[in-house]
Tab-separated table of C-alpha atoms and ligand atoms in Angstrom:
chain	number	residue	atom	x	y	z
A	177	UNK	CA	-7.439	-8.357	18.353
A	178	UNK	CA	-7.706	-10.602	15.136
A	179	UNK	CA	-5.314	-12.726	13.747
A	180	UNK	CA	-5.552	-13.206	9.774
A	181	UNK	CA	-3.337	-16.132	8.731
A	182	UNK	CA	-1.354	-15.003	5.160
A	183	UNK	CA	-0.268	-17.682	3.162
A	184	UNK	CA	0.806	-19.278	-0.281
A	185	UNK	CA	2.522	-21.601	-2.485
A	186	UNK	CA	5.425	-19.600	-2.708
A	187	UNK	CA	6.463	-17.992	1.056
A	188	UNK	CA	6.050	-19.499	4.377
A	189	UNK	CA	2.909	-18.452	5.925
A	190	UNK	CA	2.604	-15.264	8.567
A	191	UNK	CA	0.522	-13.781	10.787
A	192	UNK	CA	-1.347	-10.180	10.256
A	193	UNK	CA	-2.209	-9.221	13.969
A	194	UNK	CA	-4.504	-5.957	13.745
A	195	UNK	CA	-5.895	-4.405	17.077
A	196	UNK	CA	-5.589	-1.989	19.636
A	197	UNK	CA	-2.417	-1.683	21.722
A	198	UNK	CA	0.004	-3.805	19.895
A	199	UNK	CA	2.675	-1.402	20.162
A	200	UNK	CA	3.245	-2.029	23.937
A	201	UNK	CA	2.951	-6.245	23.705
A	202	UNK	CA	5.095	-6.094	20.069
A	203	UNK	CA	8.352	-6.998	21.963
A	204	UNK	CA	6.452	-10.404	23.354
A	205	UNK	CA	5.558	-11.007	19.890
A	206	UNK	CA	8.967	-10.399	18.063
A	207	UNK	CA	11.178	-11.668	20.767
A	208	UNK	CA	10.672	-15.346	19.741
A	209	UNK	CA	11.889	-14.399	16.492
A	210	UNK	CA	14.990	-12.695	17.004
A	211	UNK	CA	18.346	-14.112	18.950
A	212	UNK	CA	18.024	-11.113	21.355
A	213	UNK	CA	18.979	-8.127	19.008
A	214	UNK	CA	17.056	-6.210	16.664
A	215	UNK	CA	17.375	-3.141	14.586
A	216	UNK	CA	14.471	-0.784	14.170
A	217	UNK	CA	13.902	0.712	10.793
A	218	UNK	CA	11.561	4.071	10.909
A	219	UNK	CA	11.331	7.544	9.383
A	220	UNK	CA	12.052	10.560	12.229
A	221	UNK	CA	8.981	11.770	12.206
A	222	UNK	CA	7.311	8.137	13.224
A	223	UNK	CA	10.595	7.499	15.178
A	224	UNK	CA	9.651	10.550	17.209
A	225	UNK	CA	6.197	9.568	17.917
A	226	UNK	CA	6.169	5.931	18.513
A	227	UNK	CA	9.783	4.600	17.734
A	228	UNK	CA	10.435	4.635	21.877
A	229	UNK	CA	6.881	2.949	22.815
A	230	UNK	CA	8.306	-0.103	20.626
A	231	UNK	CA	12.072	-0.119	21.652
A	232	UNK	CA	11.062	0.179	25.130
A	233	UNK	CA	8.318	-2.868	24.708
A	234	UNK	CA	11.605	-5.025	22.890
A	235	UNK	CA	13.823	-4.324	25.669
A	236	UNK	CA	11.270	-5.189	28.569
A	237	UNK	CA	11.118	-8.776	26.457
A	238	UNK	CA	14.548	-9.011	26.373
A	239	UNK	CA	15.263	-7.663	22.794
A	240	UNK	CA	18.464	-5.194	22.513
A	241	UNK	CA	17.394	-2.700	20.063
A	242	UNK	CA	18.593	0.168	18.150
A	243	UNK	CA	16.902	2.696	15.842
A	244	UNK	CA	17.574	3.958	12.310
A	245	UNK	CA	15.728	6.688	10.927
A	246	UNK	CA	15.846	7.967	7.426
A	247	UNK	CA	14.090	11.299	6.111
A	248	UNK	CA	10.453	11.175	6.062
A	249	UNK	CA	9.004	11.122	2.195
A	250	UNK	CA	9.196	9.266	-0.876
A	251	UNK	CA	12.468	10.725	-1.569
A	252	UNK	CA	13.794	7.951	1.240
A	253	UNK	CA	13.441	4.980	-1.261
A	254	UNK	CA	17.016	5.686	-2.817
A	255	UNK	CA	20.029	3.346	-3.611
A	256	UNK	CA	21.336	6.056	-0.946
A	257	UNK	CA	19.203	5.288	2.101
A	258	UNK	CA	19.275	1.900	1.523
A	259	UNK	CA	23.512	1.678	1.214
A	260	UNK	CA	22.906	3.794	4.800
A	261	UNK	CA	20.881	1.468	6.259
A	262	UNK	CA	22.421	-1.911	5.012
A	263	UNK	CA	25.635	-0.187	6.585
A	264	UNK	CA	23.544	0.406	9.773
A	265	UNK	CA	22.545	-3.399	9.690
A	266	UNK	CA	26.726	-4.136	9.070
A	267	UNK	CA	27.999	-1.287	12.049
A	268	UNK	CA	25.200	-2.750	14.507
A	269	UNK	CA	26.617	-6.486	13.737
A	270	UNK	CA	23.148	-8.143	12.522
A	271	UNK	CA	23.335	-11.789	11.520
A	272	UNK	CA	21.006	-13.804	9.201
A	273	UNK	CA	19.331	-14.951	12.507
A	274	UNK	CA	18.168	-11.595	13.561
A	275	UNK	CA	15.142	-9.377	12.449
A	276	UNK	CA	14.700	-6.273	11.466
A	277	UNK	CA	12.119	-3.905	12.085
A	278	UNK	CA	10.297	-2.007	10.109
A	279	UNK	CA	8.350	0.956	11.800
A	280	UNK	CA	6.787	3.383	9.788
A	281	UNK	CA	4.488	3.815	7.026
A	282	UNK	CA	5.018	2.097	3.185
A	283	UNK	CA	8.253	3.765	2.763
A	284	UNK	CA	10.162	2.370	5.729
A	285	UNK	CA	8.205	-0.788	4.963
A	286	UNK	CA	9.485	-0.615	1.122
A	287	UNK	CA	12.920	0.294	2.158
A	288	UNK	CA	13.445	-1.789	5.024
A	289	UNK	CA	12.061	-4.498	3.258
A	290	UNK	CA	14.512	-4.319	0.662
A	291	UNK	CA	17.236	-4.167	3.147
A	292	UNK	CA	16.264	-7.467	4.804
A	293	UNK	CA	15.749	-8.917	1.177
A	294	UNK	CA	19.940	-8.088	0.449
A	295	UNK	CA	21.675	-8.153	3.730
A	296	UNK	CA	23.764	-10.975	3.699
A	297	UNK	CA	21.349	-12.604	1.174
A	298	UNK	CA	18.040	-12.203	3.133
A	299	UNK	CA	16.988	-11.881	6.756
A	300	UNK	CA	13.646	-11.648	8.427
A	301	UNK	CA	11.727	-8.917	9.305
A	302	UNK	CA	8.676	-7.644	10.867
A	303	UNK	CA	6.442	-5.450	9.083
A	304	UNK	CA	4.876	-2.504	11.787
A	305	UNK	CA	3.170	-0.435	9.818
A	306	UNK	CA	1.882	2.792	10.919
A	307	UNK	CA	-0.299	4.561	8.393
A	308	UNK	CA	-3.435	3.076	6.938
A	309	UNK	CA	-2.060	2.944	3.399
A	310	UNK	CA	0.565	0.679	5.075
A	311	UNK	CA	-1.333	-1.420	7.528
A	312	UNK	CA	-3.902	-2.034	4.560
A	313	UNK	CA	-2.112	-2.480	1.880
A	314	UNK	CA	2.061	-2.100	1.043
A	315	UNK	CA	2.669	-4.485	4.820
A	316	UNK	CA	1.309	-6.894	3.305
A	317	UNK	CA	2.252	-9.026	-0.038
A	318	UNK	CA	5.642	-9.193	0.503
A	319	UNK	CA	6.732	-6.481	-2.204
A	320	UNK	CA	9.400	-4.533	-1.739
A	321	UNK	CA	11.257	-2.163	-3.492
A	322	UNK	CA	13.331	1.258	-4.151
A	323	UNK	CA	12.583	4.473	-6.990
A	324	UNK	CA	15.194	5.112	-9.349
A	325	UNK	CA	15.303	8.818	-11.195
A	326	UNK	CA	13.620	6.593	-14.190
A	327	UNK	CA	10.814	5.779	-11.929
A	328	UNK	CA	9.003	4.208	-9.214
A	329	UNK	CA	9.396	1.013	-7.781
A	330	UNK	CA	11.759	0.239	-10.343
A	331	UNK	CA	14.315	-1.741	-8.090
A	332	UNK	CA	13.060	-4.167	-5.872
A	333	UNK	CA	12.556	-7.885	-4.546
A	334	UNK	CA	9.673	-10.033	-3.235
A	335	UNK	CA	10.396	-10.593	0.090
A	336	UNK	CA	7.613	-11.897	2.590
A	337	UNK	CA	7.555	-10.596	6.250
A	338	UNK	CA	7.587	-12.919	9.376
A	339	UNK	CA	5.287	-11.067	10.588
A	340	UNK	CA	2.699	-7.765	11.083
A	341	UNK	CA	1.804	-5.951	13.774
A	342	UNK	CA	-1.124	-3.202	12.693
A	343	UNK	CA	-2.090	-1.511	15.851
A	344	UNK	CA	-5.072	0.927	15.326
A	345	UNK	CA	-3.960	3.009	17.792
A	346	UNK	CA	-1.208	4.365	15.775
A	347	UNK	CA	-3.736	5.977	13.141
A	348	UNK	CA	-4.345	8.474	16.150
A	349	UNK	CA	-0.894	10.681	15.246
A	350	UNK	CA	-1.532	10.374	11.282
A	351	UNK	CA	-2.940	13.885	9.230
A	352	UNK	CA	-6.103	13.584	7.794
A	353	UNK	CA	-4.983	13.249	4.576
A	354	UNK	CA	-2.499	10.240	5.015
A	355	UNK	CA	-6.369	8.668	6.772
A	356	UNK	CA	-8.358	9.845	3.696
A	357	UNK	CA	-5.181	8.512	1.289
A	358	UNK	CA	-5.390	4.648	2.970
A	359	UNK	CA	-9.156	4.831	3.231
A	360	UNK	CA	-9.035	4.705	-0.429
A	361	UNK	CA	-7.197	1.125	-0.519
A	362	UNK	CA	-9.547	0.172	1.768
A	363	UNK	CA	-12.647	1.655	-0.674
A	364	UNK	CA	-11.032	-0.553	-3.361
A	365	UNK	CA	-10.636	-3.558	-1.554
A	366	UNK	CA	-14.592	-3.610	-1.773
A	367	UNK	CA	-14.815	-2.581	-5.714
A	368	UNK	CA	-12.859	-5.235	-6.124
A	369	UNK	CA	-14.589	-7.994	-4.774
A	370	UNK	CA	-16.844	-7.293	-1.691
A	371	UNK	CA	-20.252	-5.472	-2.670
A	372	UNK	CA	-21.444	-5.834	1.278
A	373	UNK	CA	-18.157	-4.543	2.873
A	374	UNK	CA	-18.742	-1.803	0.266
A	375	UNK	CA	-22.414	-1.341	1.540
A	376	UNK	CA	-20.839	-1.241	5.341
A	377	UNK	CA	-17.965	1.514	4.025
A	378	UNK	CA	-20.953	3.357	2.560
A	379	UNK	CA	-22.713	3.494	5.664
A	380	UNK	CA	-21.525	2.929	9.244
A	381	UNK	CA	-17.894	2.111	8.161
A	382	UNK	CA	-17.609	5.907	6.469
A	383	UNK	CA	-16.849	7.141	9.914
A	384	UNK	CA	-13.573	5.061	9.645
A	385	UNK	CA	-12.354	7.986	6.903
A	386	UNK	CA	-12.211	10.518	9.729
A	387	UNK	CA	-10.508	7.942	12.009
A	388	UNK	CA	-13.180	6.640	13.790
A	389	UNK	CA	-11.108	3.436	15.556
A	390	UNK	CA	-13.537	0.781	15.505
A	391	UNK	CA	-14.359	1.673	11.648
A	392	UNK	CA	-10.648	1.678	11.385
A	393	UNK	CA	-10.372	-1.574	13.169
A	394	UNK	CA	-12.455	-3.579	10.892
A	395	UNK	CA	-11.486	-1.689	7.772
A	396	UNK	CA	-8.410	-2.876	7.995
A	397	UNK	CA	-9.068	-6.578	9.197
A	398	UNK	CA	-11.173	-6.587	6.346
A	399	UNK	CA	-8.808	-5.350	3.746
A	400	UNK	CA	-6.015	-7.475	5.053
A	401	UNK	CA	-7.579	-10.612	4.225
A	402	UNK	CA	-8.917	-9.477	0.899
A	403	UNK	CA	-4.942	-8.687	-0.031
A	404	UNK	CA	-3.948	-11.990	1.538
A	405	UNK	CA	-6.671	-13.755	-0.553
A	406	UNK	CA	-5.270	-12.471	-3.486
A	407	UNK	CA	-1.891	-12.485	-2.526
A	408	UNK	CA	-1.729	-15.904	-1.404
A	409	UNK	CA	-3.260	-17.114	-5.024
A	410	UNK	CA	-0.806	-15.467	-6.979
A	411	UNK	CA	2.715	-13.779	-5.330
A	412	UNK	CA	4.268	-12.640	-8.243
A	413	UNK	CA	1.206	-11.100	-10.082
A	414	UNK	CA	0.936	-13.206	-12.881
A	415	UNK	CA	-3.414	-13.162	-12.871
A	416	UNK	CA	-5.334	-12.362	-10.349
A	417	UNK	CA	-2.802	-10.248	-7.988
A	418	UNK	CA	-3.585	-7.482	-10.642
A	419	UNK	CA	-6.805	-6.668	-9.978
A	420	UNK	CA	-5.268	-4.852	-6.468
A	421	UNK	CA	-4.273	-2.517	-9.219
A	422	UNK	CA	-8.062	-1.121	-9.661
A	423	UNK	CA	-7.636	2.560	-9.834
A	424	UNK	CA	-4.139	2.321	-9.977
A	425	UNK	CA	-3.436	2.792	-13.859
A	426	UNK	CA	-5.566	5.809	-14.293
A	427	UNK	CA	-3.778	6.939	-10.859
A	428	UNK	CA	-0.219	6.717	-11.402
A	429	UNK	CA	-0.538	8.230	-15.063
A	430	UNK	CA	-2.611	11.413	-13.113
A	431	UNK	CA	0.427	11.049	-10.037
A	432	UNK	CA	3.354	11.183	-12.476
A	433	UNK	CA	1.899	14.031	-14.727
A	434	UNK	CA	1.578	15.932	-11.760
A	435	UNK	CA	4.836	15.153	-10.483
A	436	UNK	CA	5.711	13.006	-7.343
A	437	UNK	CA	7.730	15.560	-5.827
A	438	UNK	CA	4.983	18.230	-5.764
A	439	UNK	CA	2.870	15.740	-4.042
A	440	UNK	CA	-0.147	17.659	-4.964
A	441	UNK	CA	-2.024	14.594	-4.487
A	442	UNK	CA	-1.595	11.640	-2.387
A	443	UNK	CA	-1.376	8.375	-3.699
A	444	UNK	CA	-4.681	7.416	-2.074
A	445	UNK	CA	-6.676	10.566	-3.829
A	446	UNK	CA	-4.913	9.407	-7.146
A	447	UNK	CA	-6.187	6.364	-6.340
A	448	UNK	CA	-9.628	7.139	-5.631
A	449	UNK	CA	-9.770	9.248	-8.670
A	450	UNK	CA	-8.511	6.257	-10.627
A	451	UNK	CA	-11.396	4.321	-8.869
A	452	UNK	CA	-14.064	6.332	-10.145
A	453	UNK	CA	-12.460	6.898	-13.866
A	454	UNK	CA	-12.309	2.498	-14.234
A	455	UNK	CA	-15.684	2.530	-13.313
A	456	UNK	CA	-17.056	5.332	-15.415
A	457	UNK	CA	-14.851	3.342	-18.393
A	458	UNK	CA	-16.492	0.416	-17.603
A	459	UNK	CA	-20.254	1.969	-17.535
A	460	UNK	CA	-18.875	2.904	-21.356
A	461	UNK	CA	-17.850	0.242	-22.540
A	462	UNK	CA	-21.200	-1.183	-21.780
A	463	UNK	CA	-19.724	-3.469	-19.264
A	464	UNK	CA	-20.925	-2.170	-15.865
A	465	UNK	CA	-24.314	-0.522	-15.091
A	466	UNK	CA	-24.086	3.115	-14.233
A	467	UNK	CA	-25.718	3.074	-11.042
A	468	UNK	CA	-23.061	1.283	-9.840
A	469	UNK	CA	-20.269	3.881	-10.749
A	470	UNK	CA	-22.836	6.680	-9.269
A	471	UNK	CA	-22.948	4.956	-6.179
A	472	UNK	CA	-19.115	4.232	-6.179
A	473	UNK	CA	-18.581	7.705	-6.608
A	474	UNK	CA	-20.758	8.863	-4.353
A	475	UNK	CA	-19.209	6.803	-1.646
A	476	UNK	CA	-15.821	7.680	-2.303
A	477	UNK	CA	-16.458	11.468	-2.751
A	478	UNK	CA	-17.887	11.230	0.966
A	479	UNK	CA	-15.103	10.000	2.226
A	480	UNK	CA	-13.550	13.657	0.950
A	481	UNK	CA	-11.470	11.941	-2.196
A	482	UNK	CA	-11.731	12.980	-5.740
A	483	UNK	CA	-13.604	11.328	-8.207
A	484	UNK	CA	-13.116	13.786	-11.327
A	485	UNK	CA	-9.913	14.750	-13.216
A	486	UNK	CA	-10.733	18.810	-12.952
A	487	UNK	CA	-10.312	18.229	-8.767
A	488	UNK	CA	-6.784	17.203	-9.377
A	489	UNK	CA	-5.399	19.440	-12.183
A	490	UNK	CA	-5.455	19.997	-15.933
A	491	UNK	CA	-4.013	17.099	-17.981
A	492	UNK	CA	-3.579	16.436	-21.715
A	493	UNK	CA	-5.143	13.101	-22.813
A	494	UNK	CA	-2.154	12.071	-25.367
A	495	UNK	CA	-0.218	12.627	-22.205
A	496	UNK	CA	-2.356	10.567	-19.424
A	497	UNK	CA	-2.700	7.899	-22.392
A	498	UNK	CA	1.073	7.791	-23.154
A	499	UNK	CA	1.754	7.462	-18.684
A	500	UNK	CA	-1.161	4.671	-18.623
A	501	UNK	CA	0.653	2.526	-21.647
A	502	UNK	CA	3.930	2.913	-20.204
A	503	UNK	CA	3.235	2.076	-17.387
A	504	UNK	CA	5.089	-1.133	-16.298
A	505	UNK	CA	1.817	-3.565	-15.985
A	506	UNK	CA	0.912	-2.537	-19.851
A	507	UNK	CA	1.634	-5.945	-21.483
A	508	UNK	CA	3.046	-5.538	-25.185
A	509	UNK	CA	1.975	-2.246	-25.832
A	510	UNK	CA	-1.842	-2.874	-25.397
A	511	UNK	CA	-3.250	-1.386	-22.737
A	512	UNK	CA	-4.175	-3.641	-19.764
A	513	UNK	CA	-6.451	-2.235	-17.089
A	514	UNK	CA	-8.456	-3.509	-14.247
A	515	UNK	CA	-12.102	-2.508	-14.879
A	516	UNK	CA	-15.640	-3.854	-13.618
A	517	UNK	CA	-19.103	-5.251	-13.967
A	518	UNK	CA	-20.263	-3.835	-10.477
A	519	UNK	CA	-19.166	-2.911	-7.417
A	520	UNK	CA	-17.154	-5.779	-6.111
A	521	UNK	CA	-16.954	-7.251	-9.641
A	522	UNK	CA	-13.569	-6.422	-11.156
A	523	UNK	CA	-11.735	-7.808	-13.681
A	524	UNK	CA	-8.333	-7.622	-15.794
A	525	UNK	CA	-9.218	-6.374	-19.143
A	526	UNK	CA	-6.409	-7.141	-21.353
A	527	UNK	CA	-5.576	-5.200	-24.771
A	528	UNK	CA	-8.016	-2.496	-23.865
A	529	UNK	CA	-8.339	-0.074	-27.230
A	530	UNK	CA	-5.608	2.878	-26.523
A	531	UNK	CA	-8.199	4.912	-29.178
A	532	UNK	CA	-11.627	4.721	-26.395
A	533	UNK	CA	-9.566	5.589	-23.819
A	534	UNK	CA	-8.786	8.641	-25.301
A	535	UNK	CA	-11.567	9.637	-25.999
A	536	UNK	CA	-13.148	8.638	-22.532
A	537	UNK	CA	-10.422	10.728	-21.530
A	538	UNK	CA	-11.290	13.630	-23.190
A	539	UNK	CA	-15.339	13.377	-22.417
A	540	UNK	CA	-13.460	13.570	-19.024
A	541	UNK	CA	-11.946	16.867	-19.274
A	542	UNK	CA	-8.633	15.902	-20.438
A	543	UNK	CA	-7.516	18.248	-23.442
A	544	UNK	CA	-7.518	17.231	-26.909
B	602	NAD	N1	4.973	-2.758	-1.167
B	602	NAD	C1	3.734	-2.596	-1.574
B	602	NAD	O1	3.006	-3.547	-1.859
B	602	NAD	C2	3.198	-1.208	-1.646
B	602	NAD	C3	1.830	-1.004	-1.828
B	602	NAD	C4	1.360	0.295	-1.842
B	602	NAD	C5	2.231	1.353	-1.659
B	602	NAD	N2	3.549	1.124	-1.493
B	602	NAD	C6	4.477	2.231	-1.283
B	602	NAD	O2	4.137	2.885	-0.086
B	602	NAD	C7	4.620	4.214	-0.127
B	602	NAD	C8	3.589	5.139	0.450
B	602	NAD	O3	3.338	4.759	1.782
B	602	NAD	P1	2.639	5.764	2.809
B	602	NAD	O4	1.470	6.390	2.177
B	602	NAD	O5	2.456	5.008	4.066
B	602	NAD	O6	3.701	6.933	2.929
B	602	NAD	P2	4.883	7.237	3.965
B	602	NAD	O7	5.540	6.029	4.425
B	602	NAD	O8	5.713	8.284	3.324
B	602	NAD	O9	4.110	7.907	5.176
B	602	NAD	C9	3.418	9.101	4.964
B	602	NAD	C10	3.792	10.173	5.984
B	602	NAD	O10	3.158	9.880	7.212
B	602	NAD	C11	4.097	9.934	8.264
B	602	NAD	N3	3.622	8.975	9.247
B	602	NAD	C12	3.640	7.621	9.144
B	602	NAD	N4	3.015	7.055	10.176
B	602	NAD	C13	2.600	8.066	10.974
B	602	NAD	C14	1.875	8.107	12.175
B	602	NAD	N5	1.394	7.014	12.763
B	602	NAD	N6	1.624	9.325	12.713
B	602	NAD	C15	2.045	10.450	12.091
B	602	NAD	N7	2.713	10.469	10.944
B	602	NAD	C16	2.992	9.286	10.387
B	602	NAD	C17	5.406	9.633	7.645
B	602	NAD	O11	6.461	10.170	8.382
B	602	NAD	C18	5.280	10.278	6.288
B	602	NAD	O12	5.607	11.629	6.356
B	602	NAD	C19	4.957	4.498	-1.575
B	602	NAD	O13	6.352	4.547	-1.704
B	602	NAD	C20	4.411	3.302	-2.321
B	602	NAD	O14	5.172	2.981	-3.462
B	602	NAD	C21	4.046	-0.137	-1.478
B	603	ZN	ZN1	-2.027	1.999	-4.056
């Protein structure tokens, strides 16, 4: 079990606990934190599997608990799931001394979040997240937030957890692909800044992709305080926060042209496309050598993610270009995008030239 310590300027500080078994020794850990009443917050599907191993580990510490599960999916982050659930919170008499608990993967984390951000002005909660994407990444940070039909993520509030409980052991009950999808946060927590935790993913750590626990273990250990690093520098994303978005520009403009809803991709493959494409950008803009983009790709093509536009679908350049600038991190119209001089070497690149990218895009595959 390893503790990493999160902290900043701007939150109080809070513990990331990752290991084995955490599930069954969660109720020790939360029960200090509550008044002796919590409300769980979880999708049915993770409610099923591992919503009564918690409740029952709250109630042996003394914690009265009660579960509310939304629908599984994307579709959960809605003004309408959260009105259920703050009225949940309401019905089961929460004050601003209790906690709330959020089981599940980034969605119940997201939504749940956002809950504890509003009701009655802000309560605490514990983050328990249960896919890798979640115990890697969205747990941590402290964002939270709701989709709108206009977009993603458009609704939301900072809002820090007490505390995180990523037990390994949970990755046992997740598909493949939700494994594959968080192993490529994890890939781009070394492009960003950690060439010999990249070497280690490349080699022994690979196994982690098929869900090898130990790999998993240190994966995520790893990745945790890489986002806390960054995190605690800079909350609110005004510098160096962005480069967590490495892959992500590319990826969201390839997600939303295919359509959310479809989920034809998971956010993790868009991501590890998005991965590859900033790095092949970067060998082309003369900034990064090209055996590090080989290598990057080679690594995250082993780990059975996509590295080239034709793998995910046919996609009109104009219209990848016109997703990339709109999307919400593009500063003023010029195009801002996290690229690098090597693997573990990125950077922001502000007012990137919309006209190369186009044209990358199209030496791509993109159409004309
Ligand atoms: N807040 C942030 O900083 C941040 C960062 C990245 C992503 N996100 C958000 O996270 C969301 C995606 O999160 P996700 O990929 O975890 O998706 P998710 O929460 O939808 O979970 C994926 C699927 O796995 C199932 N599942 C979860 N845990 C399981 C387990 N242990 N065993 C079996 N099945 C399990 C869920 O029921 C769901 O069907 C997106 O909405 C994204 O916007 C937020
Ligand atoms: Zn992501």
């Amino acid at each position: 079990m390893t503790i990493i310590p999160v902290s900043g300027q701007a939150f109080a500080p809070y513990d990331v606990v990752v290991g084995r078994g955490l599930l069954a020794s969660a109720g020790e850990r939360i029960a200090p934190l509550t008044r002796g009443r919590t409300v769980i917050i979880s999708d049915r599907t993770v409610a099923d599997l591992h919503g009564p191993a918690l409740a029952r580990s709250l109630e042996a510490a003394g914690v009265q608990t009660q579960i509310v599960a939304v629908p599984p999916g994307e579709g959960s982050k809605s003004f309408a799931e959260l009105e259920r659930v703050l009225d949940r919170l309401l019905e089961a008499g929460l004050d601003r001394k209790d906690v709330v608990v959020a089981l599940g993967g980034g969605v119940v984390g997201d939504l749940a979040g956002l809950a504890a951000a509003l009701y009655m002005r802000g309560i605490d909660f514990v983050q328990v997240p249960t896919t890798l994407l979640a115990q890697v990444d969205s747990s941590v940070g402290g964002k939270t937030a709701i989709d709108t039909p206009r977009g993603k993520n458009l609704v939301g509030a900072f809002h820090q957890p007490r505390l995180v409980l990523a037990d390994i052991d949970v990755l046992a009950t997740l598909p493949a692909q939700q494994v594959r999808s968080g192993w490529a946060e994890v890939l781009k927590h070394g492009l960003i800044c950690d060439a010999p935790f990249f070497d280690w993913l490349a080699g022994p750590g690979a196994a982690g992709a098929k869900g090898d626990p130990a790999a998993l273990e240190w994966a995520v250990i790893r990745s945790v305080e890489i986002k806390s690093a960054v995190v605690g520098e800079d909350e609110k994303e005004a510098g160096r926060r962005a480069l967590l978005n490495l892959g992500h520009t590319f990826g969201h403009a390839i997600e939303t042209a295919l359509g959310f809803e479809e989920a034809a991709l998971a956010h993790g493959e868009a991501v590890a496309l998005g991965c590859a494409l900033a790095l092949r950008y970067s060998v082309r803009e003369g900034l990064c050598p090209a055996a590090d983009a080989e290598r990057a790709e080679a690594v995250i093509a082993a780990a059975g993610l996509p590295t080239r536009l034709s793998q995910a679908g046919t996609f009109g350049a104009d219209q990848l270009l016109a997703l990339m600038a709109g999307d919400k991190k593009a500063e003023g119209g010029a195009l801002t995008l996290i690229l690098a001089r090597g693997i573990g070497q990125a950077f922001v690149a502000k007012g990137v030239d919309a006209a190369s990218v186009r044209s990358f895009l199209i030496e791509e595959g993109a159409k004309a």
